[in-house]
Amino acid sequence: MGKSFDVLRAIVYKTKFKKIEFPSKVGKKLLLLNPKGVVCGKKVRIMSGFRIECHHGGNIKIGNDVSIGQNLHLVSGGGTLKIGDHVTISGNVFISNLTHSYENIDIHALNQEHIIEQVQIGDCSFIGFGVCILPGTKLGKNVIVGANSVVKGEFPDYSVIAGVPARIIKKYNFEKQIWENYGK
């Protein structure tokens, strides 16, 4: 019965989002702010408890065949936050392309200028449970992000990253056809 409601919710979101293709399934939302900036491809599955925010004309583009776990929090403060095709995002994940300046110590950070740095999640990537992806992050194709990592920066195709801050721990060796430890 729950899956049927997820399909019905996706139909309702078709009127709210800029675009959603079918078949897609959407669980119960926690917050949806300015949803006309959201584009979802085919076979997108978003579990319950999601929070999606588009501020100042920001856009969020979710590719085809994307699976998103519970309690996702996406924030686009401008430009486009892009999630590629065939991406899996585990639960309790935060992804944002917006941060606040904190240069003026006489003004609370939330009241200072927004800083927008684009975020891109490459095709076939896997984002582990509890990950935080910060503004300015670009993940290549087939990047695996370990649970509870804090990610900022650019990471190449076919790499495994983990930690706080996240760093490359493995890369795929195409000659040997194996994942090899990196940096040891």
mmCIF file of C-alpha atoms in Angstrom:
data_model
loop_
_atom_site.group_PDB
_atom_site.id
_atom_site.type_symbol
_atom_site.label_atom_id
_atom_site.label_comp_id
_atom_site.label_asym_id
_atom_site.label_seq_id
_atom_site.Cartn_x
_atom_site.Cartn_y
_atom_site.Cartn_z
ATOM 1 C CA MET A 1 0.000 0.000 0.000
ATOM 2 C CA GLY A 2 2.878 2.419 0.812
ATOM 3 C CA LYS A 3 4.419 2.066 -2.660
ATOM 4 C CA SER A 4 1.068 2.963 -4.260
ATOM 5 C CA PHE A 5 0.964 6.169 -2.203
ATOM 6 C CA ASP A 6 4.553 6.946 -3.274
ATOM 7 C CA VAL A 7 3.452 6.740 -6.931
ATOM 8 C CA LEU A 8 0.416 8.944 -6.233
ATOM 9 C CA ARG A 9 2.633 11.467 -4.437
ATOM 10 C CA ALA A 10 4.930 11.555 -7.481
ATOM 11 C CA ILE A 11 1.910 12.417 -9.627
ATOM 12 C CA VAL A 12 1.044 15.270 -7.235
ATOM 13 C CA TYR A 13 4.682 16.489 -7.313
ATOM 14 C CA LYS A 14 4.448 16.654 -11.099
ATOM 15 C CA THR A 15 2.331 19.788 -10.527
ATOM 16 C CA LYS A 16 4.808 21.227 -7.990
ATOM 17 C CA PHE A 17 8.238 20.372 -9.448
ATOM 18 C CA LYS A 18 9.479 21.927 -12.653
ATOM 19 C CA LYS A 19 9.561 18.402 -14.068
ATOM 20 C CA ILE A 20 9.298 14.806 -12.913
ATOM 21 C CA GLU A 21 9.361 11.861 -15.293
ATOM 22 C CA PHE A 22 7.745 8.498 -14.680
ATOM 23 C CA PRO A 23 7.937 5.914 -13.368
ATOM 24 C CA SER A 24 9.129 7.693 -10.217
ATOM 25 C CA LYS A 25 8.181 7.306 -6.548
ATOM 26 C CA VAL A 26 8.257 9.979 -3.840
ATOM 27 C CA GLY A 27 7.792 9.465 -0.105
ATOM 28 C CA LYS A 28 6.391 11.936 2.429
ATOM 29 C CA LYS A 29 8.164 15.283 2.529
ATOM 30 C CA LEU A 30 9.404 17.149 5.559
ATOM 31 C CA LEU A 31 9.874 20.472 3.718
ATOM 32 C CA LEU A 32 9.636 21.557 0.110
ATOM 33 C CA LEU A 33 10.704 25.152 -0.615
ATOM 34 C CA ASN A 34 10.337 26.635 -4.127
ATOM 35 C CA PRO A 35 9.880 23.238 -5.836
ATOM 36 C CA LYS A 36 9.621 24.770 -9.329
ATOM 37 C CA GLY A 37 13.431 24.609 -9.348
ATOM 38 C CA VAL A 38 13.430 20.787 -9.090
ATOM 39 C CA VAL A 39 13.789 18.475 -12.104
ATOM 40 C CA CYS A 40 13.631 14.680 -11.657
ATOM 41 C CA GLY A 41 14.380 12.161 -14.383
ATOM 42 C CA LYS A 42 12.851 8.699 -14.899
ATOM 43 C CA LYS A 43 12.886 6.027 -12.184
ATOM 44 C CA VAL A 44 13.732 8.414 -9.335
ATOM 45 C CA ARG A 45 12.897 6.993 -5.903
ATOM 46 C CA ILE A 46 12.888 9.412 -2.984
ATOM 47 C CA MET A 47 12.134 7.948 0.447
ATOM 48 C CA SER A 48 10.197 9.724 3.201
ATOM 49 C CA GLY A 49 11.454 12.614 5.297
ATOM 50 C CA PHE A 50 13.120 14.553 2.490
ATOM 51 C CA ARG A 51 13.760 18.288 2.654
ATOM 52 C CA ILE A 52 14.424 20.110 -0.624
ATOM 53 C CA GLU A 53 15.107 23.856 -0.721
ATOM 54 C CA CYS A 54 15.664 26.091 -3.740
ATOM 55 C CA HIS A 55 16.658 29.650 -2.746
ATOM 56 C CA HIS A 56 17.281 32.711 -4.948
ATOM 57 C CA GLY A 57 16.466 30.932 -8.216
ATOM 58 C CA GLY A 58 18.492 27.822 -7.369
ATOM 59 C CA ASN A 59 17.833 24.594 -9.254
ATOM 60 C CA ILE A 60 18.198 20.924 -8.407
ATOM 61 C CA LYS A 61 18.528 18.407 -11.242
ATOM 62 C CA ILE A 62 18.214 14.720 -10.370
ATOM 63 C CA GLY A 63 19.085 12.322 -13.212
ATOM 64 C CA ASN A 64 17.519 9.017 -14.245
ATOM 65 C CA ASP A 65 17.445 5.864 -12.113
ATOM 66 C CA VAL A 66 18.386 7.606 -8.862
ATOM 67 C CA SER A 67 17.614 6.033 -5.484
ATOM 68 C CA ILE A 68 17.505 8.335 -2.457
ATOM 69 C CA GLY A 69 17.217 7.096 1.144
ATOM 70 C CA GLN A 70 15.232 8.609 3.978
ATOM 71 C CA ASN A 71 15.864 12.071 5.437
ATOM 72 C CA LEU A 72 17.682 13.614 2.474
ATOM 73 C CA HIS A 73 18.344 17.375 2.737
ATOM 74 C CA LEU A 74 19.153 19.195 -0.537
ATOM 75 C CA VAL A 75 19.805 22.959 -0.710
ATOM 76 C CA SER A 76 20.439 24.996 -3.860
ATOM 77 C CA GLY A 77 21.062 28.672 -3.231
ATOM 78 C CA GLY A 78 21.635 29.547 -6.881
ATOM 79 C CA GLY A 79 22.864 27.858 -10.023
ATOM 80 C CA THR A 80 22.252 24.132 -10.353
ATOM 81 C CA LEU A 81 22.972 21.345 -7.886
ATOM 82 C CA LYS A 82 23.284 18.312 -10.188
ATOM 83 C CA ILE A 83 22.909 14.626 -9.326
ATOM 84 C CA GLY A 84 23.799 12.363 -12.267
ATOM 85 C CA ASP A 85 22.190 9.171 -13.567
ATOM 86 C CA HIS A 86 22.239 5.818 -11.713
ATOM 87 C CA VAL A 87 23.232 7.418 -8.393
ATOM 88 C CA THR A 88 22.433 5.880 -5.006
ATOM 89 C CA ILE A 89 22.187 8.199 -2.019
ATOM 90 C CA SER A 90 21.818 6.533 1.379
ATOM 91 C CA GLY A 91 19.811 7.957 4.295
ATOM 92 C CA ASN A 92 20.517 11.053 6.383
ATOM 93 C CA VAL A 93 22.537 12.779 3.649
ATOM 94 C CA PHE A 94 22.977 16.572 3.324
ATOM 95 C CA ILE A 95 24.031 18.179 0.021
ATOM 96 C CA SER A 96 24.264 21.953 -0.488
ATOM 97 C CA ASN A 97 25.761 24.444 -2.916
ATOM 98 C CA LEU A 98 25.112 27.365 -0.534
ATOM 99 C CA THR A 99 27.075 28.612 2.444
ATOM 100 C CA HIS A 100 27.219 31.904 4.312
ATOM 101 C CA SER A 101 30.054 34.371 4.563
ATOM 102 C CA TYR A 102 31.309 34.975 8.088
ATOM 103 C CA GLU A 103 33.831 37.727 7.351
ATOM 104 C CA ASN A 104 32.039 40.458 9.313
ATOM 105 C CA ILE A 105 32.277 39.461 12.976
ATOM 106 C CA ASP A 106 29.648 42.065 13.928
ATOM 107 C CA ILE A 107 26.931 40.325 11.882
ATOM 108 C CA HIS A 108 25.596 36.826 12.497
ATOM 109 C CA ALA A 109 26.738 34.428 9.735
ATOM 110 C CA LEU A 110 23.136 33.675 8.691
ATOM 111 C CA ASN A 111 22.640 37.380 7.944
ATOM 112 C CA GLN A 112 25.732 37.695 5.761
ATOM 113 C CA GLU A 113 26.172 37.231 2.021
ATOM 114 C CA HIS A 114 25.415 33.827 0.506
ATOM 115 C CA ILE A 115 28.297 32.104 -1.239
ATOM 116 C CA ILE A 116 27.298 29.755 -4.052
ATOM 117 C CA GLU A 117 29.706 27.058 -5.246
ATOM 118 C CA GLN A 118 28.379 24.479 -7.674
ATOM 119 C CA VAL A 119 27.937 20.839 -6.682
ATOM 120 C CA GLN A 120 27.938 17.915 -9.084
ATOM 121 C CA ILE A 121 27.511 14.217 -8.280
ATOM 122 C CA GLY A 122 28.781 12.058 -11.165
ATOM 123 C CA ASP A 123 26.908 9.184 -12.797
ATOM 124 C CA CYS A 124 26.908 5.798 -11.031
ATOM 125 C CA SER A 125 28.164 7.247 -7.750
ATOM 126 C CA PHE A 126 27.250 5.884 -4.314
ATOM 127 C CA ILE A 127 26.840 8.211 -1.329
ATOM 128 C CA GLY A 128 27.031 6.427 2.042
ATOM 129 C CA PHE A 129 24.850 6.945 5.104
ATOM 130 C CA GLY A 130 25.186 10.256 6.955
ATOM 131 C CA VAL A 131 27.379 11.983 4.356
ATOM 132 C CA CYS A 132 27.633 15.783 4.172
ATOM 133 C CA ILE A 133 28.526 17.178 0.724
ATOM 134 C CA LEU A 134 29.565 20.819 0.906
ATOM 135 C CA PRO A 135 29.491 23.619 -1.691
ATOM 136 C CA GLY A 136 32.195 23.403 -4.342
ATOM 137 C CA THR A 137 32.191 19.598 -4.524
ATOM 138 C CA LYS A 138 32.506 17.750 -7.817
ATOM 139 C CA LEU A 139 32.402 13.953 -7.753
ATOM 140 C CA GLY A 140 33.425 12.163 -10.932
ATOM 141 C CA LYS A 141 31.803 9.072 -12.378
ATOM 142 C CA ASN A 142 31.470 6.013 -10.112
ATOM 143 C CA VAL A 143 32.776 7.671 -6.940
ATOM 144 C CA ILE A 144 32.034 5.792 -3.717
ATOM 145 C CA VAL A 145 31.684 7.993 -0.600
ATOM 146 C CA GLY A 146 32.084 6.239 2.764
ATOM 147 C CA ALA A 147 29.507 6.671 5.530
ATOM 148 C CA ASN A 148 29.636 9.813 7.684
ATOM 149 C CA SER A 149 32.172 11.539 5.432
ATOM 150 C CA VAL A 150 32.349 15.316 5.021
ATOM 151 C CA VAL A 151 33.104 16.054 1.371
ATOM 152 C CA LYS A 152 34.463 19.215 -0.255
ATOM 153 C CA GLY A 153 36.558 19.480 -3.392
ATOM 154 C CA GLU A 154 36.995 17.608 -6.658
ATOM 155 C CA PHE A 155 37.383 13.838 -6.773
ATOM 156 C CA PRO A 156 38.223 11.855 -9.927
ATOM 157 C CA ASP A 157 36.251 9.097 -11.638
ATOM 158 C CA TYR A 158 36.477 5.610 -10.114
ATOM 159 C CA SER A 159 37.670 6.582 -6.681
ATOM 160 C CA VAL A 160 36.643 5.681 -3.131
ATOM 161 C CA ILE A 161 36.675 8.573 -0.683
ATOM 162 C CA ALA A 162 36.054 8.661 3.063
ATOM 163 C CA GLY A 163 36.775 10.628 6.205
ATOM 164 C CA VAL A 164 36.448 14.041 7.779
ATOM 165 C CA PRO A 165 37.526 15.727 5.618
ATOM 166 C CA ALA A 166 37.058 13.141 2.876
ATOM 167 C CA ARG A 167 40.145 12.033 0.966
ATOM 168 C CA ILE A 168 40.826 9.398 -1.685
ATOM 169 C CA ILE A 169 41.482 5.984 -0.127
ATOM 170 C CA LYS A 170 41.189 3.787 -3.246
ATOM 171 C CA LYS A 171 41.234 4.132 -7.020
ATOM 172 C CA TYR A 172 40.302 1.646 -9.688
ATOM 173 C CA ASN A 173 43.239 0.280 -11.694
ATOM 174 C CA PHE A 174 41.920 -0.523 -15.165
ATOM 175 C CA GLU A 175 45.062 -2.456 -16.194
ATOM 176 C CA LYS A 176 44.794 -4.859 -13.238
ATOM 177 C CA GLN A 177 40.991 -4.530 -13.029
ATOM 178 C CA ILE A 178 41.034 -4.080 -9.248
ATOM 179 C CA TRP A 179 40.489 -1.360 -6.654
ATOM 180 C CA GLU A 180 43.853 -0.384 -5.161
ATOM 181 C CA ASN A 181 44.697 1.455 -1.970
ATOM 182 C CA TYR A 182 45.694 5.025 -2.659
ATOM 183 C CA GLY A 183 48.337 7.178 -1.014
ATOM 184 C CA LYS A 184 50.133 4.551 1.067
#
